[in-house]
CSV table of C-alpha atoms and ligand atoms in Angstrom, one decimal:
chain,number,residue,atom,x,y,z
A,28,MET,CA,0.0,-0.2,0.0
A,29,LYS,CA,0.9,3.8,-0.6
A,30,ALA,CA,0.8,6.3,1.5
A,31,THR,CA,1.8,10.3,1.7
A,32,ALA,CA,1.7,12.5,5.1
A,33,LEU,CA,2.5,16.0,5.8
A,34,ALA,CA,4.5,17.4,8.3
A,35,PRO,CA,5.4,21.0,9.9
A,36,SER,CA,8.4,21.4,11.1
A,37,ASN,CA,8.5,23.1,14.7
A,38,ILE,CA,10.3,25.6,16.5
A,39,ALA,CA,11.3,24.8,20.3
A,40,PHE,CA,10.6,27.7,22.7
A,41,ILE,CA,12.1,25.3,25.6
A,42,LYS,CA,15.2,23.5,23.8
A,43,TYR,CA,15.4,19.8,24.0
A,44,TRP,CA,19.5,19.1,24.5
A,45,GLY,CA,21.0,16.1,26.0
A,46,ARG,CA,19.7,13.0,26.1
A,47,ILE,CA,19.6,10.6,28.7
A,48,ASP,CA,19.3,7.8,26.8
A,49,GLU,CA,20.8,7.6,23.1
A,50,ILE,CA,18.8,4.2,21.4
A,51,LEU,CA,15.3,5.3,22.3
A,52,ARG,CA,16.2,9.1,22.5
A,53,LEU,CA,15.2,9.6,26.0
A,54,PRO,CA,15.7,13.5,26.7
A,55,THR,CA,17.2,15.1,29.7
A,56,ASN,CA,14.1,17.6,29.6
A,57,SER,CA,10.6,18.3,28.5
A,58,SER,CA,10.5,21.0,25.9
A,59,ILE,CA,7.7,23.3,24.5
A,60,SER,CA,7.1,24.0,20.7
A,61,MET,CA,5.2,25.3,18.0
A,62,ASN,CA,4.6,23.9,14.9
A,63,LEU,CA,5.1,26.0,11.4
A,64,SER,CA,3.5,26.5,8.6
A,65,GLY,CA,5.8,27.8,6.1
A,66,MET,CA,8.3,24.7,6.4
A,67,HIS,CA,7.3,21.3,5.7
A,68,THR,CA,7.8,17.7,4.6
A,69,VAL,CA,5.7,15.6,2.5
A,70,THR,CA,6.6,12.2,2.0
A,71,THR,CA,5.7,9.0,0.1
A,72,VAL,CA,5.9,5.6,0.8
A,73,GLU,CA,5.3,2.4,-0.6
A,74,PHE,CA,5.6,-1.2,0.5
A,75,SER,CA,5.8,-4.0,-2.1
A,76,VAL,CA,7.2,-7.1,-2.9
A,77,LYS,CA,8.2,-5.3,-6.7
A,78,TYR,CA,11.1,-3.4,-4.7
A,79,GLU,CA,14.2,-5.6,-4.0
A,80,ARG,CA,15.5,-3.2,-1.5
A,81,ASP,CA,14.6,0.1,0.2
A,82,ASP,CA,14.6,2.7,-2.1
A,83,VAL,CA,15.2,6.5,-0.6
A,84,GLU,CA,14.7,9.9,-2.5
A,85,ILE,CA,15.0,13.3,-0.6
A,86,ASP,CA,14.5,16.2,-2.9
A,87,TRP,CA,15.5,14.7,-5.6
A,88,GLN,CA,18.7,12.9,-4.5
A,89,LYS,CA,19.4,9.8,-3.3
A,90,ASN,CA,20.9,11.1,0.1
A,91,ASP,CA,23.5,8.4,1.5
A,92,ARG,CA,23.9,10.7,4.4
A,93,GLU,CA,20.1,10.3,5.4
A,94,THR,CA,19.8,6.7,4.1
A,95,GLU,CA,20.7,4.4,7.0
A,96,ARG,CA,18.5,6.4,9.5
A,97,ILE,CA,15.5,6.3,7.3
A,98,VAL,CA,16.1,2.5,6.6
A,99,ASP,CA,16.2,1.9,10.5
A,100,HIS,CA,13.0,3.9,10.6
A,101,LEU,CA,11.5,1.9,8.2
A,102,ASP,CA,12.9,-1.6,9.8
A,103,ARG,CA,10.5,-0.3,13.2
A,104,ILE,CA,7.3,-0.1,11.4
A,105,ARG,CA,8.2,-3.4,9.5
A,106,ASN,CA,9.1,-4.8,12.6
A,107,LEU,CA,5.6,-3.4,14.6
A,108,ALA,CA,3.3,-4.1,11.4
A,109,LYS,CA,4.9,-7.4,11.1
A,110,ILE,CA,6.0,-7.3,7.3
A,111,ASN,CA,9.3,-8.1,5.6
A,112,ASP,CA,8.6,-6.0,1.6
A,113,ARG,CA,11.1,-3.3,1.1
A,114,ALA,CA,9.8,0.5,0.2
A,115,ARG,CA,10.2,3.4,-2.2
A,116,VAL,CA,10.5,6.5,-0.2
A,117,VAL,CA,9.9,9.7,-1.9
A,118,SER,CA,10.6,12.9,0.6
A,119,ARG,CA,10.3,17.4,-0.5
A,120,ASN,CA,11.0,19.4,1.7
A,121,ASN,CA,10.1,23.2,0.8
A,122,PHE,CA,12.8,24.7,2.7
A,123,PRO,CA,16.8,23.8,2.9
A,124,SER,CA,17.7,20.8,4.3
A,125,SER,CA,20.9,19.8,7.0
A,126,THR,CA,20.8,23.8,7.9
A,127,GLY,CA,19.5,24.0,11.8
A,128,LEU,CA,16.0,24.4,10.4
A,129,SER,CA,14.9,21.5,11.7
A,130,SER,CA,14.4,19.6,8.7
A,131,SER,CA,14.7,16.1,10.5
A,132,ALA,CA,11.5,16.7,12.9
A,133,SER,CA,9.6,17.5,9.8
A,134,GLY,CA,11.2,14.7,7.8
A,135,PHE,CA,10.8,12.0,10.6
A,136,ALA,CA,7.5,13.0,11.8
A,137,ALA,CA,5.8,12.6,7.8
A,138,LEU,CA,8.0,9.2,7.5
A,139,THR,CA,6.2,8.3,10.8
A,140,VAL,CA,3.1,8.9,9.7
A,141,SER,CA,3.3,8.0,6.0
A,142,ALA,CA,5.3,4.7,6.7
A,143,SER,CA,3.3,3.4,9.7
A,144,LYS,CA,0.0,4.0,7.4
A,145,ALA,CA,1.9,2.3,3.9
A,146,ALA,CA,2.5,-1.0,6.2
A,147,GLY,CA,-1.3,-1.3,7.3
A,148,LEU,CA,-1.0,0.3,10.3
A,149,GLU,CA,-3.4,2.1,12.7
A,150,LEU,CA,-1.6,3.6,15.3
A,151,PRO,CA,-2.9,6.7,18.1
A,152,GLU,CA,-1.5,10.0,17.5
A,153,LYS,CA,0.8,9.3,21.1
A,154,LYS,CA,2.3,6.1,19.3
A,155,LEU,CA,3.4,7.8,16.5
A,156,SER,CA,5.0,10.2,18.3
A,157,VAL,CA,6.7,7.6,20.2
A,158,LEU,CA,7.7,6.1,17.2
A,159,ALA,CA,8.8,9.3,15.5
A,160,ARG,CA,10.9,10.3,18.7
A,161,LEU,CA,13.1,7.2,18.0
A,162,ALA,CA,13.7,8.4,14.8
A,163,SER,CA,14.6,11.8,15.7
A,164,GLY,CA,13.4,13.4,19.5
A,165,SER,CA,12.2,16.5,17.9
A,166,ALA,CA,10.1,15.0,15.4
A,167,CYS,CA,7.8,13.8,18.2
A,168,ARG,CA,6.6,17.3,18.7
A,169,SER,CA,5.8,17.5,15.2
A,170,ILE,CA,2.8,15.0,15.0
A,171,PRO,CA,0.3,16.9,17.6
A,172,ASP,CA,-1.3,20.3,16.9
A,173,GLY,CA,-0.3,24.0,17.5
A,174,PHE,CA,1.4,24.4,20.8
A,175,VAL,CA,3.2,21.0,21.8
A,176,GLU,CA,4.7,19.8,25.0
A,177,TRP,CA,7.1,16.8,24.9
A,178,GLU,CA,6.9,14.9,28.1
A,179,LYS,CA,10.4,13.5,28.9
A,180,GLY,CA,8.8,10.6,30.4
A,181,ILE,CA,10.9,8.0,32.4
A,182,ASP,CA,10.8,5.2,29.6
A,183,GLY,CA,10.1,4.6,25.6
A,184,GLU,CA,6.1,4.1,26.2
A,185,SER,CA,5.7,7.6,28.7
A,186,SER,CA,7.9,10.2,26.6
A,187,TYR,CA,6.1,11.8,23.9
A,188,ALA,CA,4.5,14.9,22.5
A,189,PHE,CA,0.9,16.3,23.0
A,190,SER,CA,-0.6,19.5,22.3
A,191,LEU,CA,-1.0,22.0,24.8
A,192,TYR,CA,-3.3,24.1,22.7
A,193,ALA,CA,-4.3,24.6,19.2
A,194,SER,CA,-2.9,26.2,16.1
A,195,LYS,CA,-5.9,29.1,16.7
A,196,TRP,CA,-4.6,29.5,20.0
A,197,TRP,CA,-1.8,32.5,19.5
A,198,GLN,CA,-1.5,34.7,16.6
A,199,ILE,CA,2.1,35.0,16.6
A,200,ALA,CA,4.7,34.5,14.0
A,201,ASP,CA,8.4,33.0,13.4
A,202,ILE,CA,10.1,34.8,10.9
A,203,VAL,CA,12.7,32.5,9.9
A,204,VAL,CA,16.0,34.8,8.3
A,205,ILE,CA,18.2,32.8,6.5
A,206,VAL,CA,21.8,34.1,6.2
A,207,SER,CA,23.6,31.0,4.7
A,208,GLN,CA,22.3,27.6,2.9
A,209,ASN,CA,26.0,26.0,4.1
A,210,LYS,CA,25.2,22.9,5.8
A,211,LYS,CA,26.2,23.0,9.2
A,212,ASP,CA,29.7,20.4,10.5
A,213,MET,CA,28.4,18.9,12.9
A,214,PRO,CA,24.6,16.8,13.0
A,215,THR,CA,22.6,17.6,15.9
A,216,THR,CA,22.7,13.9,16.4
A,217,GLN,CA,25.7,14.1,17.4
A,218,GLY,CA,26.2,17.3,18.6
A,219,GLN,CA,23.3,15.9,21.5
A,220,LYS,CA,25.9,13.6,22.8
A,221,LEU,CA,28.0,16.4,24.1
A,222,ALA,CA,25.7,18.6,26.0
A,223,GLY,CA,26.7,16.6,29.2
A,224,THR,CA,30.5,17.9,29.1
A,225,SER,CA,29.1,21.5,29.6
A,226,PRO,CA,30.2,22.3,33.5
A,227,PHE,CA,26.9,24.1,33.2
A,228,PHE,CA,24.5,21.5,32.2
A,229,LYS,CA,23.7,20.6,35.5
A,230,THR,CA,22.7,24.1,36.3
A,231,ARG,CA,20.7,24.5,33.4
A,232,LEU,CA,18.5,20.8,34.6
A,233,ASN,CA,18.2,22.3,38.1
A,234,LEU,CA,16.5,25.4,36.9
A,235,ILE,CA,14.7,23.6,33.6
A,236,ASN,CA,10.9,22.6,35.5
A,237,GLU,CA,10.7,26.1,36.4
A,238,LYS,CA,11.0,27.7,33.3
A,239,ILE,CA,9.4,25.3,31.5
A,240,LYS,CA,6.0,26.2,34.0
A,241,GLU,CA,7.0,30.0,33.4
A,242,CYS,CA,6.7,29.0,29.5
A,243,LYS,CA,3.4,27.5,29.7
A,244,SER,CA,1.7,30.2,31.8
A,245,ALA,CA,2.9,32.8,29.3
A,246,ILE,CA,1.2,30.9,26.3
A,247,ALA,CA,-2.0,30.2,28.1
A,248,GLU,CA,-2.1,34.0,29.0
A,249,ARG,CA,-0.8,34.9,25.6
A,250,SER,CA,1.5,37.3,27.6
A,251,PHE,CA,4.0,38.3,24.7
A,252,LEU,CA,7.0,40.5,26.3
A,253,ALA,CA,6.8,37.4,29.4
A,254,PHE,CA,7.2,34.5,26.3
A,255,GLY,CA,9.5,36.8,23.9
A,256,ASN,CA,12.0,37.6,27.1
A,257,LEU,CA,12.1,34.1,28.5
A,258,ILE,CA,12.6,32.5,24.9
A,259,GLU,CA,15.5,34.4,23.8
A,260,LYS,CA,17.2,34.1,27.4
A,261,GLU,CA,16.7,29.9,26.9
A,262,ALA,CA,18.0,30.1,23.4
A,263,LEU,CA,21.3,31.8,24.6
A,264,GLU,CA,21.4,29.5,27.6
A,265,MET,CA,20.9,26.2,25.2
A,266,HIS,CA,23.9,27.9,23.0
A,267,ALA,CA,25.9,28.9,26.2
A,268,ILE,CA,26.0,24.6,26.8
A,269,MET,CA,26.9,23.9,23.5
A,270,LEU,CA,30.2,26.8,23.4
A,271,THR,CA,31.1,25.1,27.2
A,272,SER,CA,31.3,21.7,25.8
A,273,ASP,CA,34.4,19.1,25.0
A,274,PRO,CA,34.6,20.0,22.1
A,275,PRO,CA,33.1,23.2,22.1
A,276,LEU,CA,30.0,23.6,19.5
A,277,ILE,CA,30.1,27.4,17.8
A,278,TYR,CA,27.1,26.7,15.1
A,279,TRP,CA,26.5,30.6,14.9
A,280,GLN,CA,28.0,32.8,11.8
A,281,PRO,CA,28.6,36.5,11.8
A,282,ALA,CA,25.3,37.5,10.2
A,283,THR,CA,23.4,35.3,13.2
A,284,LEU,CA,24.8,37.8,15.5
A,285,GLN,CA,24.6,40.4,13.8
A,286,MET,CA,20.9,39.5,13.5
A,287,MET,CA,20.7,39.1,17.4
A,288,LYS,CA,22.9,42.7,17.7
A,289,LEU,CA,19.6,44.1,15.7
A,290,VAL,CA,17.0,42.5,17.1
A,291,GLU,CA,18.0,44.1,20.4
A,292,LYS,CA,17.9,47.0,18.6
A,293,TRP,CA,14.6,47.1,17.1
A,294,ARG,CA,13.6,46.5,21.1
A,295,LYS,CA,15.0,49.6,21.9
A,296,GLU,CA,12.7,51.4,19.3
A,297,GLY,CA,9.8,49.6,20.2
A,298,LEU,CA,9.2,46.6,18.1
A,299,GLN,CA,8.5,43.6,19.7
A,300,VAL,CA,10.5,41.1,18.4
A,301,TYR,CA,12.9,38.4,20.0
A,302,PHE,CA,14.9,35.8,18.8
A,303,THR,CA,15.5,32.1,19.0
A,304,VAL,CA,18.2,29.9,16.8
A,305,ASN,CA,18.9,26.0,17.0
A,306,THR,CA,22.0,24.2,15.5
A,307,GLY,CA,22.4,26.5,12.8
A,308,GLN,CA,23.2,29.9,11.6
A,309,ASP,CA,19.6,31.0,10.6
A,310,ILE,CA,17.8,32.6,13.2
A,311,HIS,CA,13.7,32.9,13.9
A,312,LEU,CA,12.6,36.1,15.1
A,313,ILE,CA,9.4,35.7,17.2
A,314,CYS,CA,6.7,38.5,17.0
A,315,LYS,CA,2.9,38.9,16.8
A,316,LYS,CA,1.2,38.7,13.9
A,317,ASP,CA,0.1,42.3,13.3
A,318,ASP,CA,4.0,43.3,13.8
A,319,VAL,CA,5.1,40.7,10.8
A,320,GLU,CA,5.2,44.1,8.0
A,321,ARG,CA,7.2,46.0,10.8
A,322,VAL,CA,9.8,43.4,11.2
A,323,MET,CA,10.0,42.5,7.4
A,324,VAL,CA,10.4,46.4,5.9
A,325,LYS,CA,13.2,46.2,8.8
A,326,LEU,CA,14.5,42.9,6.7
A,327,ARG,CA,14.4,43.8,3.2
A,328,SER,CA,17.2,46.4,3.7
A,329,LEU,CA,19.5,44.1,5.1
A,330,ASP,CA,22.2,42.7,2.8
A,331,ILE,CA,23.0,39.4,5.0
A,332,VAL,CA,19.7,38.1,5.1
A,333,ARG,CA,19.6,35.1,2.0
A,334,ASN,CA,16.0,34.2,2.4
A,335,ILE,CA,13.2,35.1,4.5
A,336,ILE,CA,10.2,32.3,5.4
A,337,ILE,CA,7.3,33.4,7.4
A,338,ASN,CA,5.6,31.2,9.9
A,339,TYR,CA,2.5,31.2,11.8
A,340,PRO,CA,1.0,28.1,14.4
A,341,ALA,CA,-0.1,25.1,12.3
A,342,LYS,CA,-1.7,22.1,12.7
A,343,GLY,CA,0.8,18.3,13.2
A,344,THR,CA,1.4,15.9,10.9
A,345,ARG,CA,-2.0,14.7,8.6
A,346,LEU,CA,-2.0,12.4,5.9
A,347,VAL,CA,-3.0,13.7,2.1
A,348,LYS,CA,-4.3,12.0,-0.7
A,349,LYS,CA,-1.4,13.6,-3.1
A,350,HIS,CA,1.2,11.1,-3.9
A,351,LEU,CA,4.5,12.0,-4.9
A,352,PHE,CA,4.9,9.0,-7.4
B,411,LIG,O1,15.9,16.1,17.4
B,411,LIG,P1,17.2,16.7,17.2
B,411,LIG,O2,17.7,15.4,17.5
B,411,LIG,O3,17.3,17.1,15.5
B,411,LIG,O4,17.4,17.8,18.0
B,411,LIG,C1,16.6,19.4,18.0
B,411,LIG,C2,17.4,19.7,18.7
B,411,LIG,C3,17.4,21.4,18.5
B,411,LIG,O5,16.7,22.0,17.7
B,411,LIG,C4,18.8,22.3,18.7
B,411,LIG,C5,16.8,21.7,19.9
B,411,LIG,C6,15.0,21.4,19.7
B,411,LIG,O6,14.3,20.7,20.9
B,411,LIG,O7,14.6,21.9,18.6
C-alpha cells in the first residue's frame, strides 16, 4: 500500500538538548514547541514485493547521509506491522535541509505517519509521537497540533509529545531569517551527545522545570513580552551549553550575531521582536502577527539576509491524498 503525509517543522521555545538514553532517544528535559506553517516535508512511502531493496529519494536526490537512519526507521515500522516488504520513499522539503532548520523533525514525522499507514498500521497520535521520537527526538513534537509539549517521560512509552493548544490559540509569527545555506559541520544528533560535557549543564537542568512552567503560563495568558524574554534567554542558555561543551560547538556565523544585535536594537526602538536559534546559523524572529510587516520592512533593507520564511502556528502531521509517485 502507498500513503503520503505532510508534516510541519517545529520551533522549540524550551529546547531539547541532551539525552539520558541514546538508543531510545529519551531527553534529559521536557520541551515546548510550535509547529510551523511555512516549513514542511511531504513524504510518500510504498511497501511492495516489487522492490528488491529500500529506495530513498529526498529532494530529487539519493541522499546517502540520511539513508541509513531512514532504513532503520522503516525497519521499526516493518517490525511493528510484521511485514518484510522493501519500500520506496520519496520526500520533498519546501525549505533547505541540514542547515539547522529542523528538517529532521518534519522529515521523520512525515516518514512515521506515511510509512505506518502504508504498512497497514492504524496508530493513535501518542504512539506515532513515540515512534517518531525514536528516529529524531524533535520529530515527536511535529505530530500533534499547534503548541506542543514533549513530556520527557521515564521510559520509551512515556516520552511523547501532545498538544497544549491548537494552532489558532495565539496569533504569533516565526520569521525565519536564512543568512547562509551552508550545511552545518556537526549534525544535531552528534552534538546532543556532548551536552553533558558542559560544566553548566547541571545548572541548566536544575532550573529547567521552573522555566517550562513559566513558558506554559506565558502561552496560556498570551503574554508576549514575558514569553519573548523567556524564549530568547532560553536559546542563549542552550548555546552557552554548546559553547562550553568538550569539544565546543559554535553553530553561529557572523551574520547570526549581527541579527541578534539588530533584534536588540529594534526592541529598543519599540518593536516587540525576540529571537531563538537552533543548531545552525539561521535565526528565528518571533513577533506578534500584527508586527510581521514592520519586521519585514527592517529585514528587506539588510544585505546579510539570503531568504525569509514567514510562519504561523500550524496543525500537526496529517495524511494527504496527493502522492509524490
Ligand atoms: O531532534 P534533534 O536531534 O534534531 O534535536 C533538536 C535540537 C534543537 O533543535 C537544537 C532543539 C529542539 O528542541 O528542537
